Amino acid sequence: MSHGGTRGHGGYVKVRGAREHNLKNVDVEIPRDALVVFTGVSGSGKSSLAFGTLYAEAQRRYLESVSPYARRLFHQMGVPEVDEIEGLPPAVALQQQRGASTTRSSVGSVTTLSNLIRMLYSRAGEYPPGLPMLHAEDFSPNTPQGACPTCHGLGRIYDATEASMVDDGTLTIRERAIAAWPPAWHGQNLRDILVTLGYDVDVPWRDLPKKDRDWILFTDDQPTVPVYAGYTPAETRRALKRKEEQSYMGTFTSAKRYVLHTFATTESALMKKRVSRYIVSADCPLCQGRRLRQGALSVTFAGFDIAGISRLPLKELAAVFTSSRDLRLTRRGRVDDHPEKTLVAQRIGEDLEARLGVLLDLGLGYLTLERSTPTLSPGELQRLRLATQVHSNLFGVVYVLDEPSAGLHPADTESLLRALDRLKASGNSLFVVEHDLDVIRHADWIVDVGPAAGEHGGTVLYSGVPEGLARIESSSTRRYLFGAGRPPRRRPREPGGWLRLEGVTRNNLVGLDVAFPLGTLTTVTGVSGSGKSSLVSQALVELVAAHLGHEVEGEEAEGEALEREDPGAVGGRIVAGIERIRRLVRVDQKPIGRTPRSNLATYTGLFDHVRRLFAATKTARARRYDAGRFSFNVAKGRCATCNGEGFVMVELLFLPSVYSPCPTCHGARYNAKTLEIEYRGQNVAQVLGMTVDAAWA
């Protein structure tokens, strides 16, 4: 490892023998009270050093000072593989991650601005005559005393209607006109019950009397009647008349009752997703989507109720408080003023203005307080948390950041750098994992990790001031930081046609006309919040999918399905070029694996081919092993001790859980019989342990 120069700083963090993930016994000294940027190609080991080693060790040391009982409340990282770390201050991590999965989490709650706004309305708001003073909790939609009693603070009500549950009125009940009813036997059972009850299941749904349609869809009655399975309606009527013995007794459930009951009680994510398609939402009729009780909504400040002020962009919100402050200054001394209200408004207003100033400086002035966190990009969410830390005025802390420039337009990077400088000026250290060249050039110190990814990385190539990196020939960062790695300019490809959209309306896009060239690589750019994602990831995808007859599935967030943000329908149409498009593929930022059992081979489908290759070997055929035998998710082939995990977990209650290799399979994940099958001298566990390069060779 090469060192390059020194600058004034407050000492060093000294790391000895770091072996986390692909790090190769790394020794490095990193200055404190400086902006330190960790660079290198993706997968080189930057995050393993910054987060997996430095932050993990700082968290472990801090939690040792916390009581064992309180320790259980923290998400504890594992103990890092490192020999020694000296001079490490307390650390705060600001990582790239998605927002909480419920609309109850918002910009206001993440930044704590909503708490100040509620206090402002409680103490300094304009109350209507006769309304007693309300506490801050009364202005929160997430508390029983503040939430609208009709929508419970969601702002929307949910119901199942005839239009949502019946897709095609020309179909009969026997032809599954009621799409919301369950498939297979359960749906047949409900249709047989209707036959017993005397309803005609063989006429088009729209031709049934409205009274009958409403009873079938919405009744709360649950009559239990005899069912004659396999009988025609005529045979059922004769059997009832003759009082023949029934096949069984069946209980009827209306379509709406089935949908709502299943959604509320099922533990199956697939069932919940299926029935949620038949539930429609609308603004709450009591609060008109404002989520609060009427008393709280009647209190105003600067002419806005609290719901209205929460819908203002942060830039406009800052202007409201500036105007309010100026108005208070001009009215000071009037006898009808309430001095206590003026004092409260002044103190809270000053705090709000300071916090809003940081957010505006980070380029987030287009957000609103009520904007839910699931709709934020990881970069936006990280900058919100960064703004909170800038305002906290902590001293002597290490901030570990994961690509804070992600999603930022170059025009916004300067404001990010100013925020980082403010944190450093407050006496803190910043360890930043970053690819953006502007941020790297702004660094006081660079730790370059490489030279390549995976097993070809894990080495600190350089640690020093940025200028010294120019001497490191093996550094990929050097070539781009100092201009030698710029790709040659190429001649743009001529479009093979144009996809033209008119009147696109979505989020902040209103009546936009746009044309995309076909047969080319097109980049859509703009400052943060300008509408790029609304245009490409939402409007374009949905309009093309509609023409192709595809159903666009939104990002599947965890949590309550009905509390996810409803983006609304996209406006606009495609006027030309759609005939040239035959297929739509969307690549988004969702995590590719939902369980620890998901890996590169299973996600890409490569493992299916690998399992078939092993099943086709002579030994496997002789033993009658099929491809399923070579899956670590199937009991017959996997290790019975660890259930195919390859490790066993030891729960230590007050300490992070310890994972150790399975004592039976020693991490191979399969039982001994399965591992006896080899393909070209390798068993299936050895193949899974190969790199892609090794497997290709």
mmCIF file of C-alpha atoms in Angstrom, residues 155 196 229 385 416 418 459 507 542 563 661:
data_model
loop_
_atom_site.group_PDB
_atom_site.id
_atom_site.type_symbol
_atom_site.label_atom_id
_atom_site.label_comp_id
_atom_site.label_asym_id
_atom_site.label_seq_id
_atom_site.Cartn_x
_atom_site.Cartn_y
_atom_site.Cartn_z
ATOM 1 C CA GLY A 155 -56.667 9.909 4.401
ATOM 2 C CA THR A 196 -79.535 -24.053 -4.034
ATOM 3 C CA ALA A 229 -72.190 -31.296 -5.858
ATOM 4 C CA ARG A 385 -30.939 12.049 7.106
ATOM 5 C CA LEU A 416 -23.925 18.341 -0.993
ATOM 6 C CA ARG A 418 -21.165 22.325 1.407
ATOM 7 C CA THR A 459 -6.190 -4.445 -1.204
ATOM 8 C CA ASN A 507 -46.799 13.702 -10.433
ATOM 9 C CA GLU A 542 -47.358 2.246 -18.211
ATOM 10 C CA GLU A 563 -50.892 1.843 3.101
ATOM 11 C CA PRO A 661 -20.289 -23.533 9.660
#
